[in-house]
Amino acid sequence: MRVRFLPDDVSVEDVVGEKLVTLAATAGIVLRGACGGAGTCGRCRVTLREGRVALGSDGDTVLEGPADVPACRCRPLSDLVVEIPETARLREHRVLIEAAGDERLLPELRDAVPGTLSALYRTVNVALDPPTVNDAKDDLARLRGALEAVVPGRVLRVGLDVLRDLPGVLREGQWRVTVGLAESADGVEVSALTPGYATDGVLGLALDLGTTTVAGQLVDLATGRVVAEAGAYNRQAAFGDDVISRIVYTVEEKDGLAHLQREAAASINSVLQAMLAGLGRSGLDVRSAVCAGNPTMIHLLFGVDARYLRLEPYVPAADEWPAVRAAELGLALHPRALVHTLPGVASYLGGDITGGLVAAGVDVSDELTLFLDVGTNGEMVLGNREWLVGCACSAGPAFEGGGIACGMRAETGAIERVGITAGGYEVVRRTVGDAPPAGLCGSGLIGTVAALRRAGVVDRAGRFVNGVDTPRLRPGPDGPEFVIAWPAETAGGRAITLGEAEIANILRAKAAVFAGIRSMLNAVGIGLNEIERVVIAGGFGRYLHLADAVAIGLLPDLPPERYSYLGNTALKGARAALLAAEVRTRVAAAAERMTYLDLSMETGFMDEFMRALFLPHTDESLFPTVAGHGLADP
C-alpha cells in the first residue's frame, strides 16, 4: 500500500502495517506527540483525504476519508492520501549548543598544548625496523614493540580487521605508519593503520542526546578545537514528549523499542551530516564519540529494555555502559569508531548531569553549589568537592509547552517574555525571532504567570481573582482564561490564551522542582541561604528570566550574583571527556561518590510539594523579595 503525504507530495510504501506517525517519519516528516501513541493528546491529528484506515490497537474501527484522524492510532487499509497540517508538524526550534562561560570551565583543557591531549582516539606516527634475515620477528610483534613507548604498561589489543591490513600497510609505508589508538575500559585498541605519516586531523564527536533536542560538536582530536557544531530536535518526540511516554511506547507498541532506537540514531545522524557537510568531510573521518544523556535516552539509543526504569524499585540496566561500535548503533561515523557514554548514578540521574557538573567545576569547588538542569525532568545536584547529593523529579512537559493549549517549544514566534499592566488591561510581549506570536514556550509561560500575579489578576493559588475588570479575562472551554494575544495579532489568526487549569499545571511543575531542592537541603541539614552558588544548565535555562522564575517560586530567592548560567554543560562535559583522561576520571569519580536521593521514597517530598503549590510558596518568608508583589490573595 502506498501512502502519499501532502502538501510535501512524498510517498512511502507500507508493507507491514505501520502507523501513520511512523510512515510519516519514514518520509522525513516528524509529527508532534505527547502521549506515547495513546491517541489522547491530539497533537498528531492529520486529514485523511483518500483511503481507509484502521483505528485503535485492535483495528476494529474503520474510517474512510475525508476525515481527521490521530496519526498515532491509524494503520492503512488501502492506498492513502494524507494531508499534514502545520499544527501537527514538529518544526525546528532553538537548540542550545554553546553559551558564555567557557572561560570558567576546565582550564586544563583550555590551556593544554596541542598534541598533549589524552583523547579517546589519537594517532601516532611510528617508525619500525624492517625485518632482516637476522631479525625475522613477525609483523605484529614488531608493531607492539614500537608502540610500547607510546602506551607503556597498557593492554594493547589488535583485532582481526587490523591484522589483515598489517602486512601490506607496513610495506607500503616502508615501515613508517600512522597508527590510530582507541581508548577503552580494558586497554588500548589499534583501530587503524595508514601507510606513511598522515596529516589530516582525525575528528571526534561530542553529543548531548536530550529528550527534546540533540546537540553535537565535531572536534579536532589533536588540537581540541571545535570545528563544527549543530543541533536538531530528537525525532523520538513524535512518540512522546517525556521519557515515561516513550518507555510506554516501547512496551505497548510492536517493535517499539527498535523503532525508537532507529529514531535516536537518525536524530544523531542528521546533526552529524549537517556538520560534515559544512566541512567537506566524511563520517569515516570521525573515529570516536562521547554521548551524554539521561538514562532513558541511553537505554533507547542502545536498544536496551527501559521498562524497569519506571517500575519499582526503578533499576537501570546499567549506570556505566560499555563502549559500543558505531556500526552496531546505526551511526554514520567510522563503523569501527567506539561510542562512549558518560556514567550515570541512578534511574533518573544520568551522564548529562555527571558530565555537566564536572564541566561546571562543582566536583572540585569549595563553594556549596546547587546545580540545576530543568526541563521535562528536573535534575539537580547539591554539594562541592567534599560531598555530592543528587535527585530528579518529574516536572512534566509544561516547561516545554506540553499540556498547554497554546504551548509550544522555543520555535520562531514563541512568546518568551511577557509584561502585564495592573488589572490585566495591556500586555507586552517578546517572541523568538521577533515574529508574530504563535504560542507560549516555557520561559513565556513562567513569565506570564509571574506577570499575572504582579498585575493582581491571579491570587496566590493561581486562580483568577473575582471582579477583575478586563476584556482579556473570559470564559474558555475548560474554565476561565486570559488572552495574551488577540487573533489579529497572532501568526495563526487565533487567540493565544492561558487558562486557570493550565496555570495549575505550571504550578505543579515548579512545585516539583522547588520541592526537590528543599528535599536535598533537608536531607543534609542545610538552609537555602547557605547555598553559595547556583548553576543553571541546559536549553531551558538559556532563555529563563531569573526574576520571573523566583517570582513564581521555581528558583530560590537568593541574591542574583549567586546565579550563573553555563549553557549546555552536558555537551561541554562530553567534549571534555572526549579529549582528556583527567576529565573522564573526574566524571567517573563524581558518579561513584554521589548519593542519590530517591524522591519517591522520601516521605517529606510530598509535604514540600504541597507547600510549593502557591505563588511563590505557602511560606512567603522563603521569598522575601517577592512577598507582597501580588495584589490579591485567596
XYZ file of C-alpha atoms in Angstrom:
634
model
C 0.000 0.000 0.000
C 1.230 3.470 -0.867
C 0.762 6.450 1.430
C 1.107 9.901 -0.094
C 1.677 12.866 2.212
C 0.534 16.374 1.310
C 1.497 19.156 0.836
C 5.021 17.671 0.773
C 3.997 15.330 -2.061
C 6.171 12.477 -0.819
C 5.110 8.837 -0.789
C 6.161 5.748 1.139
C 5.266 2.083 0.862
C 3.657 0.319 3.813
C 4.316 -3.383 3.781
C 3.994 -4.273 7.469
C 1.000 -2.289 8.688
C 2.866 0.619 10.304
C 1.002 3.513 11.894
C 0.746 6.809 10.060
C 3.058 8.569 12.508
C 5.797 6.035 11.743
C 5.207 6.207 7.999
C 5.409 9.998 8.162
C 8.757 9.743 9.975
C 9.971 7.386 7.246
C 9.056 10.102 4.753
C 11.094 12.618 6.739
C 8.082 14.309 8.346
C 8.211 14.324 12.126
C 4.861 14.852 13.820
C 4.099 16.307 17.226
C 3.178 13.938 20.013
C 2.926 13.955 23.776
C 1.039 10.802 24.721
C 3.310 7.996 23.517
C 0.826 6.753 20.935
C -2.219 6.627 23.234
C -4.186 8.973 20.988
C -5.070 11.305 23.844
C -3.073 14.495 23.193
C -4.478 15.304 19.743
C -1.231 16.840 18.515
C -0.685 14.458 15.622
C -4.146 14.816 14.049
C -3.939 14.745 10.258
C -6.520 14.846 7.485
C -7.223 11.611 5.648
C -8.127 12.829 2.153
C -8.486 9.462 0.437
C -8.467 5.824 1.508
C -9.377 3.734 4.523
C -7.582 3.265 7.863
C -7.986 1.002 10.873
C -8.285 2.979 14.109
C -7.016 1.810 17.502
C -4.911 -1.081 18.728
C -7.466 -3.723 17.758
C -8.243 -2.144 14.396
C -11.953 -2.899 14.700
C -12.963 0.653 13.772
C -12.559 1.583 10.116
C -12.500 5.204 8.979
C -12.757 6.405 5.399
C -11.613 9.769 4.083
C -12.174 12.593 4.202
C -11.746 12.606 7.994
C -9.452 13.988 10.682
C -7.606 11.144 12.379
C -4.838 10.700 15.007
C -1.731 9.575 13.133
C -0.501 7.599 16.139
C -3.570 5.333 16.142
C -4.225 4.616 12.448
C -2.893 1.969 10.082
C -3.531 1.918 6.312
C -6.105 -0.493 4.856
C -5.692 0.862 1.314
C -3.656 3.390 -0.617
C -3.921 6.708 1.204
C -3.620 10.418 0.601
C -2.903 12.195 3.898
C -2.618 15.934 4.417
C -0.468 17.077 7.340
C -1.369 20.497 8.744
C 1.207 22.853 10.241
C -0.281 22.280 13.684
C 0.775 18.616 13.571
C 4.365 19.172 12.496
C 7.365 19.263 14.794
C 9.276 22.233 13.480
C 12.890 23.117 14.115
C 13.402 25.141 17.270
C 16.307 26.727 19.061
C 18.816 24.139 20.154
C 21.378 25.243 22.688
C 24.876 24.211 21.725
C 27.202 26.694 23.393
C 26.938 29.704 25.662
C 29.113 32.163 27.522
C 31.054 30.874 30.472
C 33.704 28.692 28.801
C 36.411 30.825 30.368
C 35.472 29.309 33.747
C 35.302 25.733 32.591
C 38.037 23.136 32.659
C 41.158 25.304 32.396
C 43.248 22.152 31.969
C 41.689 21.811 28.513
C 41.722 25.494 27.660
C 45.436 25.792 28.435
C 46.509 22.438 27.007
C 49.345 22.441 24.486
C 48.252 20.898 21.151
C 49.417 17.327 20.917
C 49.323 16.738 24.669
C 45.622 15.873 24.947
C 44.728 12.374 26.104
C 41.821 11.984 23.695
C 39.801 8.788 23.441
C 41.202 8.374 19.944
C 44.569 9.606 18.827
C 47.011 8.972 16.014
C 50.716 8.411 16.413
C 53.439 8.189 13.812
C 55.556 5.092 14.287
C 58.783 4.001 12.561
C 59.548 0.255 12.695
C 62.802 -1.501 11.992
C 62.287 -3.588 8.842
C 62.896 -7.335 9.147
C 66.146 -8.911 8.029
C 67.449 -12.435 7.781
C 68.931 -11.890 11.208
C 65.763 -10.306 12.633
C 62.734 -12.155 11.286
C 60.371 -11.159 14.089
C 56.729 -11.197 12.995
C 54.955 -8.009 11.920
C 52.563 -7.875 14.903
C 55.347 -8.288 17.467
C 57.315 -5.596 15.640
C 54.305 -3.228 15.856
C 53.715 -3.990 19.528
C 57.343 -3.262 20.312
C 57.202 0.083 18.532
C 54.048 1.064 20.423
C 55.371 0.075 23.851
C 56.837 3.530 24.338
C 53.534 5.150 23.373
C 51.291 3.125 25.664
C 53.623 1.740 28.335
C 52.104 -0.866 30.607
C 48.756 -0.835 28.819
C 46.956 -3.839 27.353
C 47.246 -3.448 23.582
C 44.535 -5.139 21.525
C 44.693 -5.751 17.791
C 41.612 -7.007 16.003
C 41.428 -9.323 13.024
C 40.389 -6.499 10.685
C 43.572 -4.580 11.502
C 45.716 -7.704 11.390
C 44.510 -8.404 7.867
C 45.777 -4.986 6.760
C 49.020 -5.066 8.742
C 51.482 -6.758 6.334
C 50.536 -4.667 3.326
C 50.363 -1.343 5.184
C 53.779 -1.762 6.798
C 55.456 -2.472 3.491
C 53.549 0.155 1.533
C 54.633 2.765 4.065
C 58.194 1.458 4.038
C 57.841 0.645 7.737
C 56.553 4.095 8.611
C 52.889 4.085 9.578
C 50.234 6.181 11.242
C 48.517 4.188 13.977
C 45.083 5.039 15.309
C 44.725 4.192 19.002
C 41.301 3.958 20.607
C 40.909 4.003 24.390
C 38.505 1.563 26.022
C 37.834 0.342 29.536
C 40.076 -2.695 29.189
C 43.032 -1.213 27.357
C 44.046 0.405 24.090
C 42.954 -0.853 20.698
C 44.835 -0.471 17.446
C 41.887 0.778 15.436
C 43.500 1.924 12.187
C 46.729 1.686 10.198
C 47.714 4.086 7.433
C 50.881 3.789 5.366
C 53.242 6.741 5.868
C 52.654 9.660 8.165
C 49.105 11.000 7.815
C 48.492 14.746 8.184
C 44.703 15.020 8.100
C 43.169 15.727 11.513
C 41.042 12.984 12.995
C 37.635 14.050 14.296
C 35.701 13.147 17.407
C 32.013 13.672 18.094
C 30.616 15.123 21.336
C 26.874 14.617 21.809
C 24.141 15.775 24.117
C 21.265 13.377 23.482
C 18.384 15.163 25.163
C 14.753 14.196 25.493
C 13.732 17.135 23.306
C 16.837 18.030 21.320
C 20.142 16.634 20.102
C 23.226 18.857 20.060
C 26.606 17.906 18.678
C 30.123 19.177 18.100
C 32.887 17.860 15.890
C 36.285 18.248 17.496
C 39.798 18.015 16.095
C 41.207 15.359 18.409
C 44.778 16.604 18.076
C 44.145 20.245 18.978
C 40.858 20.036 20.894
C 39.398 22.732 18.640
C 35.678 22.624 17.841
C 35.445 22.659 14.050
C 31.664 22.378 13.654
C 28.516 22.300 15.737
C 24.833 21.734 15.058
C 21.571 20.805 16.749
C 18.153 19.433 15.888
C 15.061 18.058 17.566
C 15.035 14.497 18.832
C 12.851 12.637 16.355
C 11.586 10.426 19.181
C 9.468 13.399 20.286
C 6.791 12.306 17.808
C 6.197 9.289 20.045
C 6.040 11.039 23.410
C 7.040 14.333 24.993
C 8.698 12.797 28.038
C 10.720 9.736 28.978
C 7.791 7.908 30.574
C 5.593 8.116 27.479
C 8.468 6.829 25.352
C 9.094 3.919 27.696
C 5.379 3.114 27.484
C 5.628 3.246 23.682
C 8.444 0.666 23.682
C 6.341 -1.683 25.804
C 2.945 -1.318 24.169
C 3.893 -0.965 20.508
C 5.134 -3.823 18.381
C 8.864 -3.272 17.712
C 8.536 -0.007 19.650
C 11.997 -0.274 21.185
C 13.674 -0.957 17.841
C 11.769 1.918 16.301
C 12.832 4.446 18.934
C 16.413 3.203 18.673
C 16.340 3.965 14.940
C 14.839 7.386 15.595
C 17.608 8.199 18.100
C 20.249 7.163 15.562
C 18.520 9.151 12.813
C 18.464 12.231 15.038
C 22.186 11.944 15.728
C 22.964 11.267 12.073
C 21.061 14.355 10.945
C 23.149 16.525 13.274
C 26.361 14.775 12.199
C 25.647 15.153 8.489
C 24.877 18.850 8.909
C 28.292 19.355 10.485
C 30.199 17.194 7.987
C 28.587 18.907 5.003
C 29.953 22.248 6.145
C 33.454 20.796 6.494
C 33.523 18.740 3.319
C 34.493 15.732 5.414
C 33.158 12.194 5.634
C 31.737 10.217 8.522
C 34.728 7.899 8.072
C 36.877 10.703 9.484
C 35.002 10.566 12.811
C 36.770 7.938 14.887
C 35.363 8.384 18.405
C 32.257 9.721 20.135
C 31.113 10.584 23.655
C 27.406 10.821 24.378
C 25.844 12.500 27.409
C 22.199 11.714 28.075
C 19.680 10.814 30.713
C 19.318 7.091 31.497
C 16.193 6.609 29.362
C 17.805 8.195 26.313
C 20.878 5.974 26.657
C 18.730 2.837 27.038
C 16.807 3.769 23.901
C 19.939 4.647 21.905
C 21.457 1.266 22.782
C 18.166 -0.557 22.161
C 18.024 -1.860 25.747
C 14.717 -2.539 27.508
C 13.914 0.562 29.564
C 10.653 -0.567 31.175
C 12.228 -1.209 34.579
C 13.214 2.438 34.896
C 9.564 3.240 35.616
C 8.761 0.174 37.725
C 9.645 -0.009 41.404
C 12.446 -0.260 42.523
C 13.442 1.701 39.359
C 16.626 -0.117 38.339
C 18.525 0.766 35.136
C 20.180 -1.900 33.012
C 23.483 -0.121 33.661
C 24.794 3.126 35.087
C 28.162 2.712 33.391
C 27.815 1.477 29.822
C 30.452 -0.298 27.727
C 31.770 1.395 24.614
C 29.885 0.252 21.507
C 30.862 0.261 17.821
C 29.118 2.959 15.794
C 28.007 0.360 13.267
C 26.068 -1.516 15.970
C 24.010 1.600 16.692
C 23.448 2.628 13.086
C 25.506 5.805 13.456
C 27.167 7.320 10.405
C 30.640 7.503 11.951
C 33.504 5.236 11.001
C 31.970 1.796 11.574
C 34.781 0.819 13.976
C 34.521 4.051 15.969
C 33.773 3.469 19.643
C 30.796 5.330 21.100
C 31.303 6.065 24.798
C 28.696 7.308 27.264
C 29.197 9.298 30.436
C 28.301 7.289 33.559
C 25.035 7.883 35.385
C 24.035 7.490 39.006
C 20.517 6.054 39.090
C 17.346 5.558 37.055
C 16.678 9.275 36.525
C 20.108 10.831 37.022
C 22.395 10.239 34.088
C 25.614 11.165 32.351
C 24.250 14.503 31.187
C 24.255 15.550 34.844
C 27.552 13.957 35.955
C 29.308 15.383 32.901
C 27.605 18.720 33.366
C 28.545 19.207 36.999
C 32.163 18.336 36.228
C 32.146 20.813 33.341
C 30.848 23.415 35.794
C 33.574 22.525 38.298
C 31.154 21.602 41.072
C 33.139 18.495 41.979
C 36.324 20.469 42.660
C 34.806 23.624 44.149
C 34.896 24.724 47.788
C 31.609 26.611 47.309
C 28.362 24.911 48.276
C 26.768 24.717 44.829
C 23.300 23.895 43.559
C 23.459 22.545 40.000
C 20.109 22.620 38.161
C 19.047 21.288 34.773
C 15.317 21.950 34.438
C 13.207 20.652 31.579
C 10.735 17.832 31.211
C 12.753 16.262 34.004
C 14.109 18.380 36.833
C 17.575 17.070 37.673
C 19.693 18.649 40.370
C 22.850 18.136 42.415
C 23.900 19.815 45.655
C 27.422 19.764 47.031
C 31.088 20.607 46.483
C 34.482 18.876 46.405
C 33.721 17.058 49.657
C 30.277 15.579 49.000
C 27.522 15.413 46.379
C 23.845 14.545 46.635
C 21.543 14.411 43.611
C 17.915 13.808 42.778
C 15.449 14.020 39.900
C 11.811 14.992 39.816
C 9.183 14.742 37.103
C 8.406 18.346 36.236
C 6.255 17.185 33.328
C 6.141 18.706 29.860
C 4.691 22.101 30.874
C 8.082 23.859 30.680
C 8.404 22.539 27.114
C 4.892 23.738 26.230
C 3.280 20.316 26.740
C -0.202 20.102 28.266
C -0.805 23.763 27.396
C -3.357 24.546 24.664
C -1.203 27.355 23.237
C 2.094 25.862 24.402
C 4.999 25.256 22.059
C 8.732 24.753 22.131
C 11.139 27.639 21.570
C 10.431 27.897 17.863
C 10.083 31.057 15.799
C 7.106 33.036 17.050
C 7.078 31.552 20.541
C 6.350 34.167 23.205
C 9.325 34.167 25.591
C 8.811 37.314 27.693
C 5.562 38.874 28.938
C 4.616 42.032 30.803
C 1.090 42.857 32.015
C -0.152 46.177 33.385
C -2.035 46.373 36.693
C -5.515 44.919 36.352
C -4.607 42.985 33.210
C -5.543 45.603 30.609
C -2.401 45.709 28.491
C 0.101 43.030 27.538
C 3.571 43.481 26.076
C 5.369 40.512 24.561
C 8.660 39.432 23.059
C 8.820 36.471 20.675
C 11.551 34.234 19.335
C 12.822 35.825 16.142
C 10.590 38.868 16.717
C 7.960 37.054 14.657
C 4.175 37.344 15.116
C 3.095 35.392 18.217
C 2.411 31.694 17.607
C 2.233 30.314 21.160
C 3.944 30.207 24.546
C 7.261 28.466 25.224
C 8.494 27.613 28.712
C 10.053 30.957 29.583
C 6.934 32.693 28.260
C 4.681 30.544 30.405
C 6.693 31.315 33.527
C 6.774 34.996 32.628
C 3.020 35.077 32.042
C 2.230 33.526 35.421
C 4.633 35.919 37.149
C 3.141 38.898 35.307
C -0.447 37.850 36.086
C 0.452 37.643 39.768
C 2.174 41.040 39.770
C -0.799 42.579 37.935
C -3.232 41.237 40.536
C -5.055 39.053 38.013
C -4.359 35.756 39.798
C -4.169 35.012 43.514
C -1.535 33.027 45.386
C -3.260 29.760 44.453
C -3.050 30.613 40.758
C -6.787 31.248 40.408
C -8.184 34.255 38.600
C -9.348 36.940 41.009
C -13.076 37.642 41.085
C -14.046 41.115 39.995
C -11.001 41.843 37.805
C -12.416 44.065 35.070
C -10.514 43.412 31.874
C -11.749 42.138 28.497
C -8.755 39.804 28.413
C -10.306 37.598 31.100
C -13.016 35.470 29.525
C -14.709 32.052 29.737
C -12.857 29.258 27.934
C -13.666 25.646 27.018
C -12.046 24.386 30.242
C -12.759 27.341 32.539
C -11.659 30.975 32.663
C -8.711 32.032 30.524
C -6.600 35.144 29.970
C -5.923 36.446 26.450
C -2.239 37.169 25.914
C -2.575 37.952 22.194
C -5.748 38.663 20.223
C -6.419 36.781 16.956
C -5.468 39.742 14.771
C -2.049 39.895 16.463
C -1.057 36.230 16.044
C 0.561 34.182 13.314
C -2.269 31.658 13.176
C -5.221 34.014 13.470
C -6.409 32.573 16.783
C -6.087 33.995 20.253
C -3.198 32.907 22.462
C -4.532 32.273 25.940
C -3.580 30.798 29.289
C -6.304 29.139 31.322
C -6.670 28.537 35.025
C -6.239 24.777 34.610
C -3.029 25.371 32.657
C -1.688 27.666 35.358
C -2.280 24.775 37.757
C -0.087 22.578 35.505
C 2.705 25.149 35.667
C 2.397 25.407 39.446
C 2.689 21.628 39.760
C 5.813 21.645 37.586
C 7.516 24.434 39.523
C 6.455 22.884 42.840
C 8.136 19.597 41.899
C 11.433 21.346 41.159
C 11.427 23.506 44.290
C 10.349 20.546 46.440
C 13.301 18.596 45.052
C 15.669 21.391 46.032
C 14.185 21.597 49.530
C 14.294 17.804 49.950
C 18.033 17.741 49.228
C 18.657 20.609 51.627
C 16.589 18.924 54.329
C 18.428 15.637 53.831
C 21.791 17.246 54.619
C 20.520 19.797 57.141
C 21.353 22.931 55.176
C 19.290 26.106 54.725
C 18.538 27.873 51.440
C 20.679 30.877 52.325
C 23.733 28.649 52.782
C 23.837 27.940 49.033
C 26.813 29.936 47.763
C 26.410 29.342 44.040
C 23.561 28.250 41.767
C 24.443 26.908 38.316
C 21.610 26.760 35.789
C 22.307 24.463 32.855
C 20.503 23.291 29.743
C 18.470 24.813 26.956
C 15.537 25.808 29.143
C 17.738 27.876 31.422
C 19.214 29.815 28.483
C 16.017 31.785 27.958
C 14.766 31.814 31.535
C 14.284 35.226 33.158
C 15.631 34.865 36.694
C 13.254 37.361 38.330
C 10.210 35.580 36.858
C 11.470 32.155 37.961
C 11.967 33.409 41.515
C 8.617 35.247 41.473
C 6.641 32.046 40.849
C 8.733 30.032 43.321
C 10.621 27.880 40.829
C 14.089 29.007 41.962
C 15.319 30.004 45.433
C 15.139 33.677 46.368
C 18.887 34.279 46.559
C 20.980 37.304 45.542
C 21.244 37.419 41.731
C 25.041 37.401 41.870
C 24.962 33.844 43.222
C 23.341 32.643 39.985
C 25.286 31.756 36.863
C 24.194 30.285 33.579
C 26.687 27.980 31.901
C 24.774 26.798 28.866
C 24.850 23.248 27.600
C 27.076 21.770 30.280
C 26.194 18.225 29.187
C 27.751 18.897 25.785
C 30.716 20.635 27.398
C 31.209 17.600 29.629
C 31.008 15.211 26.687
C 33.565 17.233 24.724
C 35.910 17.435 27.691
C 35.663 13.681 28.287
C 36.379 13.083 24.602
C 39.646 14.979 24.970
C 41.042 14.383 28.450
C 41.612 11.320 30.626
C 41.601 13.577 33.700
C 38.044 14.615 32.949
C 36.919 11.040 32.361
C 38.362 10.139 35.755
C 36.580 13.067 37.419
C 33.214 12.202 35.883
C 33.515 8.578 36.961
C 34.529 9.650 40.476
C 31.620 12.115 40.734
C 29.140 9.438 39.702
C 30.656 6.967 42.157
C 30.584 9.238 45.202
C 27.224 10.908 44.601
C 24.417 9.982 46.974
C 21.150 9.581 45.084
C 18.024 10.796 46.852
C 15.032 8.834 45.556
C 12.194 11.323 45.953
C 9.574 8.595 45.530
C 10.857 7.127 48.791
C 11.234 10.455 50.592
C 8.200 10.979 52.822
C 8.997 14.675 53.141
C 8.976 15.334 49.396
C 5.189 15.313 49.083
C 4.877 17.705 52.013
C 7.333 20.065 50.342
C 5.492 19.683 47.042
C 2.135 20.620 48.575
C 3.649 23.675 50.270
C 5.153 24.816 46.963
C 1.825 24.805 45.078
C 1.309 28.500 45.759
C 2.762 31.724 44.369
C 5.526 31.852 45.300
C 5.120 29.415 48.228
C 2.963 28.711 51.261
C 5.807 30.061 53.392
C 6.324 33.554 51.997
C 9.327 34.087 54.272
C 11.292 31.853 51.878
C 10.814 34.536 49.199
C 11.398 37.864 50.943
C 11.957 39.854 47.741
C 8.722 38.536 46.208
C 6.277 38.689 49.130
C 3.656 41.395 48.707
C 4.212 41.930 44.971
C 0.909 40.243 44.121
C -2.109 42.454 44.731
C -4.633 39.744 45.569
C -4.722 36.739 47.881
C -7.148 33.794 48.032
